[in-house]
């Protein structure tokens, strides 16, 4: 299922160019500052998601911009801007979701073959994370 409309703040759908008509497989293309709306400074992959009860994320970022993709398998992305919440089924490598600043995000319900790819606008900085939901709510309401 592709998200039709994103209802939370600081998010949105990023559709990548996709060639699906090759007899030898598909091609999906991401280009920084074109369909990825920032200069990519970091890329990370999350895989080995065999634990059916795994729950990742559960935090927001103060300034970081990210686009998250499910490049294999599926998972559920839960978004919360402090006021509105949305649940998105992720299962299409050509459809990314913007994880902008001050957006609480949680990933769960991973298929065992799930592979997540994230493009980030900056290097890793633990100080940019808000990992306490109480603090996130205080800052967004
Ligand atoms: C996010 C979601 C979508 C690093 O040292 N460097 C890195 O670039 C990253 C991403 C993580 N780490 C360390 C920090 C923790 O000690 O790796 C450990 C696991 O990170 P975390 O628990 O934050 O992983 P997730 O999957 O909950 O969250 C990750 C990103 O950290 C986060 O920015 O938005 O994916």
Coordinates of N, CA and C and ligand atoms in Angstrom, one line a residue:
X1 N 0.8 -1.2 0.0 CA 0.0 0.0 0.0 C 0.9 1.2 0.0
X2 N 0.6 2.2 -0.9 CA 1.3 3.4 -0.9 C 0.6 4.5 -0.2
X3 N 1.2 5.3 0.6 CA 0.5 6.4 1.3 C -0.1 7.4 0.3
X4 N -1.4 7.7 0.5 CA -2.0 8.6 -0.5 C -1.7 10.0 0.0
X5 N -1.8 10.3 1.3 CA -1.6 11.6 1.8 C -1.0 11.5 3.1
X6 N 0.0 12.4 3.3 CA 0.7 12.4 4.7 C 0.0 13.5 5.5
X7 N -0.5 13.1 6.6 CA -1.2 14.1 7.5 C -0.4 14.7 8.6
X8 N 0.8 14.2 8.8 CA 1.7 14.8 9.9 C 2.6 15.9 9.3
X9 N 3.0 16.8 10.2 CA 3.9 17.8 9.8 C 5.3 17.3 9.6
X10 N 6.1 18.0 8.8 CA 7.5 17.7 8.6 C 7.7 16.3 7.9
X11 N 6.8 15.9 7.1 CA 6.9 14.6 6.4 C 6.4 14.8 5.0
X12 N 6.4 13.7 4.3 CA 5.9 13.8 2.9 C 6.4 12.6 2.1
X13 N 5.9 12.4 1.0 CA 6.3 11.2 0.1 C 7.4 11.7 -0.9
X14 N 8.4 10.9 -1.0 CA 9.4 11.1 -2.0 C 9.4 10.0 -3.0
X15 N 9.0 10.3 -4.2 CA 8.9 9.2 -5.2 C 10.1 9.2 -6.0
X16 N 10.8 8.1 -6.1 CA 12.0 8.0 -6.9 C 11.7 7.6 -8.3
X17 N 12.6 8.0 -9.2 CA 12.5 7.5 -10.6 C 12.7 6.0 -10.6
X18 N 11.9 5.3 -11.4 CA 11.9 3.8 -11.4 C 11.7 3.3 -12.8
X19 N 12.6 2.5 -13.2 CA 12.5 1.8 -14.5 C 12.1 0.4 -14.2
X20 N 10.8 0.0 -14.5 CA 10.3 -1.3 -14.2 C 10.2 -2.2 -15.4
X21 N 10.6 -1.7 -16.5 CA 10.3 -2.4 -17.7 C 11.5 -3.2 -18.3
X22 N 12.5 -3.3 -17.4 CA 13.7 -4.1 -17.9 C 13.4 -5.6 -17.7
X23 N 13.7 -6.4 -18.7 CA 13.5 -7.8 -18.5 C 14.4 -8.4 -17.5
X24 N 15.5 -7.7 -17.2 CA 16.5 -8.3 -16.3 C 16.4 -7.6 -14.9
X25 N 15.3 -7.0 -14.6 CA 15.2 -6.4 -13.2 C 14.9 -4.9 -13.3
X26 N 14.6 -4.4 -12.1 CA 14.2 -3.0 -12.0 C 15.4 -2.1 -11.6
X27 N 15.2 -0.8 -11.9 CA 16.2 0.2 -11.5 C 15.5 1.4 -10.8
X28 N 16.0 1.7 -9.6 CA 15.4 2.8 -8.9 C 16.5 3.8 -8.6
X29 N 16.3 5.1 -8.9 CA 17.4 6.1 -8.8 C 17.1 7.2 -7.8
X30 N 18.1 7.5 -6.9 CA 18.0 8.6 -6.0 C 19.1 9.6 -6.3
X31 N 18.8 10.8 -6.5 CA 19.8 11.8 -6.7 C 19.8 13.0 -5.7
X32 N 20.9 13.2 -5.0 CA 20.9 14.2 -4.0 C 20.6 15.6 -4.6
X33 N 19.8 16.3 -3.9 CA 19.3 17.7 -4.3 C 18.5 17.7 -5.5
X34 N 18.0 16.5 -5.9 CA 17.0 16.4 -7.0 C 15.8 15.8 -6.3
X35 N 15.7 14.4 -6.5 CA 14.5 13.8 -5.8 C 14.8 13.7 -4.3
X36 N 16.1 13.6 -3.9 CA 16.4 13.7 -2.4 C 16.7 15.2 -2.1
X37 N 15.8 15.9 -1.4 CA 15.9 17.3 -1.3 C 17.0 17.9 -0.4
X38 N 18.1 17.2 -0.3 CA 19.2 17.8 0.5 C 20.5 17.1 0.1
X39 N 21.6 17.7 0.5 CA 22.9 17.0 0.2 C 23.0 15.8 1.2
X40 N 23.3 14.7 0.7 CA 23.3 13.5 1.5 C 24.7 13.4 2.2
X41 N 24.8 13.4 3.5 CA 26.0 13.3 4.2 C 26.2 11.9 4.9
X42 N 25.2 11.2 5.0 CA 25.2 9.9 5.6 C 24.2 8.9 5.0
X43 N 24.6 7.7 4.9 CA 23.6 6.7 4.4 C 23.8 5.5 5.4
X44 N 22.6 5.0 5.8 CA 22.7 3.8 6.7 C 21.6 2.8 6.3
X45 N 21.9 1.5 6.6 CA 21.1 0.4 6.3 C 20.7 -0.3 7.5
X46 N 19.5 -0.8 7.6 CA 19.0 -1.6 8.8 C 18.5 -2.9 8.2
X47 N 19.1 -4.0 8.6 CA 18.7 -5.3 8.1 C 18.8 -6.4 9.2
X48 N 18.7 -7.6 8.8 CA 18.7 -8.7 9.8 C 17.6 -8.6 10.8
X49 N 16.4 -8.3 10.3 CA 15.2 -8.0 11.1 C 14.4 -9.2 11.4
X50 N 15.1 -10.2 12.0 CA 14.4 -11.5 12.1 C 13.5 -11.6 13.4
X51 N 13.8 -10.7 14.3 CA 13.0 -10.6 15.6 C 11.6 -10.0 15.3
X52 N 10.6 -10.8 15.3 CA 9.3 -10.4 15.0 C 8.8 -9.3 15.9
X53 N 9.4 -9.2 17.1 CA 8.9 -8.2 18.1 C 9.8 -7.0 18.1
X54 N 10.7 -6.9 17.1 CA 11.6 -5.7 17.1 C 10.8 -4.4 16.9
X55 N 11.2 -3.4 17.6 CA 10.7 -2.1 17.4 C 11.9 -1.1 17.4
X56 N 12.0 -0.4 16.4 CA 13.2 0.6 16.2 C 12.6 2.0 16.2
X57 N 13.6 2.9 16.2 CA 13.2 4.3 16.2 C 12.9 4.8 17.6
X58 N 11.6 5.1 17.8 CA 11.1 5.7 19.1 C 11.9 6.9 19.5
X59 N 12.0 7.8 18.5 CA 12.7 9.1 18.8 C 12.4 10.1 17.8
X60 N 12.8 11.3 18.0 CA 12.7 12.4 17.0 C 14.0 13.0 16.9
X61 N 14.2 13.8 15.8 CA 15.5 14.5 15.7 C 15.2 16.0 15.8
X62 N 16.1 16.8 16.3 CA 15.9 18.2 16.5 C 16.1 18.9 15.1
X63 N 17.1 18.6 14.3 CA 17.4 19.3 13.1 C 17.5 18.4 11.9
X64 N 17.9 17.1 12.1 CA 18.2 16.2 11.0 C 17.0 16.1 10.0
X65 N 17.4 16.0 8.7 CA 16.5 15.6 7.7 C 16.8 14.3 7.2
X66 N 15.8 13.4 7.0 CA 16.1 12.1 6.5 C 15.0 11.6 5.6
X67 N 15.3 10.7 4.7 CA 14.3 10.0 3.8 C 14.5 8.6 4.1
X68 N 13.5 7.9 4.4 CA 13.5 6.4 4.7 C 12.9 5.6 3.6
X69 N 13.5 4.5 3.3 CA 13.0 3.6 2.2 C 13.0 2.2 2.7
X70 N 12.0 1.4 2.3 CA 12.0 0.0 2.5 C 12.5 -0.6 1.1
X71 N 13.7 -1.0 1.1 CA 14.2 -1.5 -0.3 C 14.0 -3.0 -0.5
X72 N 13.6 -3.7 0.6 CA 13.2 -5.1 0.4 C 12.2 -5.5 1.6
X73 N 11.3 -6.3 1.3 CA 10.3 -6.8 2.3 C 9.4 -5.6 2.7
X74 N 9.0 -5.6 4.0 CA 8.0 -4.6 4.4 C 8.2 -4.3 5.9
X75 N 7.7 -3.1 6.3 CA 7.6 -2.8 7.7 C 6.5 -1.7 7.8
X76 N 6.2 -1.4 9.1 CA 5.2 -0.3 9.3 C 6.0 0.9 10.0
X77 N 5.7 2.0 9.4 CA 6.3 3.3 9.9 C 5.2 4.1 10.6
X78 N 5.4 4.4 11.9 CA 4.5 5.2 12.6 C 5.1 6.6 12.8
X79 N 4.3 7.6 12.5 CA 4.7 9.0 12.6 C 3.8 9.7 13.6
X80 N 4.4 10.6 14.3 CA 3.7 11.4 15.3 C 4.3 12.8 15.4
X81 N 3.6 13.8 15.0 CA 4.2 15.2 15.0 C 3.8 15.9 16.3
X82 N 3.3 15.2 17.3 CA 2.9 15.8 18.6 C 1.4 16.1 18.6
X83 N 0.8 16.2 17.4 CA -0.6 16.5 17.3 C -1.3 15.4 16.5
X84 N -0.8 15.1 15.3 CA -1.4 14.1 14.5 C -0.5 12.8 14.4
X85 N -1.1 11.7 14.2 CA -0.3 10.4 14.1 C -0.7 9.8 12.8
X86 N 0.2 9.0 12.2 CA -0.1 8.3 10.9 C 0.7 7.0 10.9
X87 N 0.1 6.0 10.4 CA 0.7 4.7 10.2 C 0.9 4.4 8.7
X88 N 2.1 4.1 8.3 CA 2.3 3.9 6.8 C 2.9 2.6 6.6
X89 N 2.3 1.8 5.7 CA 2.9 0.5 5.2 C 4.0 0.8 4.2
X90 N 5.2 0.3 4.6 CA 6.4 0.6 3.7 C 6.7 -0.7 3.0
X91 N 6.7 -0.7 1.7 CA 6.9 -2.0 0.9 C 7.3 -1.7 -0.5
X92 N 7.7 -0.5 -0.8 CA 8.0 -0.1 -2.2 C 9.3 0.6 -2.2
X93 N 10.4 0.1 -2.8 CA 11.7 0.7 -2.8 C 11.7 2.1 -3.5
X94 N 10.7 2.4 -4.3 CA 10.8 3.7 -5.0 C 10.0 4.7 -4.3
X95 N 9.4 4.4 -3.1 CA 8.6 5.4 -2.4 C 9.3 5.6 -1.0
X96 N 9.8 6.8 -0.8 CA 10.4 7.1 0.5 C 9.5 8.0 1.3
X97 N 9.8 8.1 2.6 CA 9.0 9.0 3.5 C 10.0 10.0 4.1
X98 N 9.7 11.2 4.1 CA 10.6 12.2 4.7 C 10.4 12.2 6.2
X99 N 11.5 12.1 6.9 CA 11.5 12.2 8.4 C 12.2 13.5 8.7
X100 N 11.4 14.5 8.8 CA 11.9 15.9 9.0 C 12.1 16.1 10.5
X101 N 12.5 17.3 10.9 CA 12.8 17.5 12.3 C 11.5 17.4 13.2
X102 N 11.6 17.1 14.4 CA 10.5 17.1 15.4 C 9.4 16.2 15.0
X103 N 9.7 15.0 14.5 CA 8.8 14.0 14.1 C 9.1 12.7 14.7
X104 N 8.3 12.3 15.7 CA 8.5 11.1 16.4 C 8.3 9.9 15.5
X105 N 9.2 9.0 15.3 CA 9.0 7.9 14.3 C 9.4 6.6 15.0
X106 N 8.6 5.6 14.6 CA 8.8 4.2 15.1 C 8.7 3.3 14.0
X107 N 9.5 2.3 13.9 CA 9.5 1.3 12.9 C 9.2 -0.1 13.5
X108 N 8.3 -0.9 13.0 CA 7.9 -2.1 13.6 C 7.3 -3.0 12.5
X109 N 6.8 -4.2 12.9 CA 6.2 -5.2 12.0 C 7.1 -5.5 10.8
X110 N 8.3 -5.8 11.1 CA 9.3 -6.1 10.0 C 9.1 -7.5 9.4
X111 N 9.1 -7.6 8.1 CA 9.2 -8.9 7.5 C 10.6 -9.4 7.7
X112 N 10.9 -10.7 7.7 CA 12.2 -11.1 8.0 C 13.2 -10.8 6.9
X113 N 12.7 -10.5 5.7 CA 13.6 -10.1 4.6 C 13.7 -8.6 4.4
X114 N 13.2 -7.8 5.4 CA 13.1 -6.4 5.3 C 14.5 -5.7 5.3
X115 N 14.7 -4.8 4.4 CA 16.0 -4.0 4.4 C 15.5 -2.5 4.3
X116 N 16.0 -1.7 5.3 CA 15.7 -0.3 5.3 C 16.9 0.5 4.9
X117 N 16.7 1.5 4.1 CA 17.8 2.4 3.6 C 17.4 3.8 4.0
X118 N 18.3 4.5 4.6 CA 18.0 5.9 5.0 C 19.1 6.8 4.5
X119 N 18.7 7.9 3.9 CA 19.6 9.0 3.5 C 19.4 10.1 4.5
X120 N 20.5 10.6 5.1 CA 20.5 11.6 6.1 C 21.3 12.9 5.7
X121 N 20.8 14.0 6.2 CA 21.4 15.3 5.8 C 22.7 15.6 6.6
X122 N 22.9 14.8 7.6 CA 24.1 15.2 8.4 C 24.7 13.9 9.0
X123 N 25.9 14.1 9.6 CA 26.6 13.0 10.2 C 25.9 12.6 11.5
X124 N 26.2 11.5 12.1 CA 25.6 11.0 13.3 C 26.0 12.0 14.5
X125 N 24.9 12.4 15.2 CA 25.2 13.2 16.4 C 24.1 12.9 17.4
X126 N 24.5 12.2 18.5 CA 23.5 11.7 19.5 C 22.8 12.9 20.1
X127 N 23.4 14.1 20.1 CA 22.8 15.3 20.7 C 21.6 15.8 19.9
X128 N 21.5 15.3 18.7 CA 20.3 15.7 17.8 C 19.1 14.9 18.1
X129 N 19.2 13.8 18.9 CA 18.1 12.9 19.2 C 17.3 13.4 20.4
X130 N 16.0 13.2 20.2 CA 15.1 13.3 21.4 C 14.5 11.9 21.6
X131 N 15.0 11.3 22.7 CA 14.6 9.9 22.9 C 13.6 9.7 24.0
X132 N 13.2 10.7 24.6 CA 12.2 10.7 25.7 C 10.9 11.3 25.1
X133 N 9.8 10.5 25.1 CA 8.5 10.9 24.5 C 8.0 12.1 25.3
X134 N 8.1 12.1 26.6 CA 7.7 13.3 27.4 C 8.3 14.6 26.9
X135 N 9.6 14.5 26.7 CA 10.3 15.7 26.2 C 9.8 16.1 24.8
X136 N 9.6 15.1 24.0 CA 9.1 15.4 22.6 C 7.7 16.1 22.7
X137 N 6.8 15.6 23.6 CA 5.5 16.2 23.7 C 5.6 17.6 24.3
X138 N 6.5 17.8 25.2 CA 6.6 19.1 25.8 C 7.1 20.1 24.8
X139 N 8.0 19.7 23.8 CA 8.5 20.6 22.8 C 7.6 20.8 21.6
X140 N 6.6 19.9 21.5 CA 5.7 20.1 20.3 C 4.3 20.5 20.6
X141 N 4.0 20.7 21.9 CA 2.7 21.2 22.3 C 2.7 22.5 23.1
Ligands
LIG1 C1 16.5 7.2 12.7 C2 16.0 5.8 12.4 C3 15.1 5.8 11.2 C4 25.7 5.4 15.1 O1 26.7 5.3 15.8 N1 25.7 6.0 13.9 C5 24.6 6.1 13.1 O2 24.7 6.7 12.0 C6 23.4 5.6 13.5 C7 22.1 5.7 12.6 C8 23.4 4.9 14.7 N2 24.5 4.9 15.5 C9 24.4 4.2 16.8 C10 23.6 4.8 17.9 C11 23.1 3.7 18.7 O3 24.0 3.4 19.7 O4 23.8 2.9 16.6 C12 23.0 2.5 17.7 C13 21.6 2.1 17.2 O5 21.0 3.4 16.8 P1 19.4 3.6 17.1 O6 19.0 2.9 18.3 O7 19.2 5.1 17.0 O8 18.8 2.9 15.8 P2 17.3 3.0 15.2 O9 17.1 2.0 14.2 O10 16.3 3.1 16.4 O11 17.2 4.5 14.6 C14 17.9 4.8 13.4 C15 18.7 6.1 13.4 O12 19.5 6.1 14.6 C16 17.7 7.3 13.5 O13 18.4 8.5 13.3 O14 15.9 8.2 12.4 O15 17.0 4.8 12.3

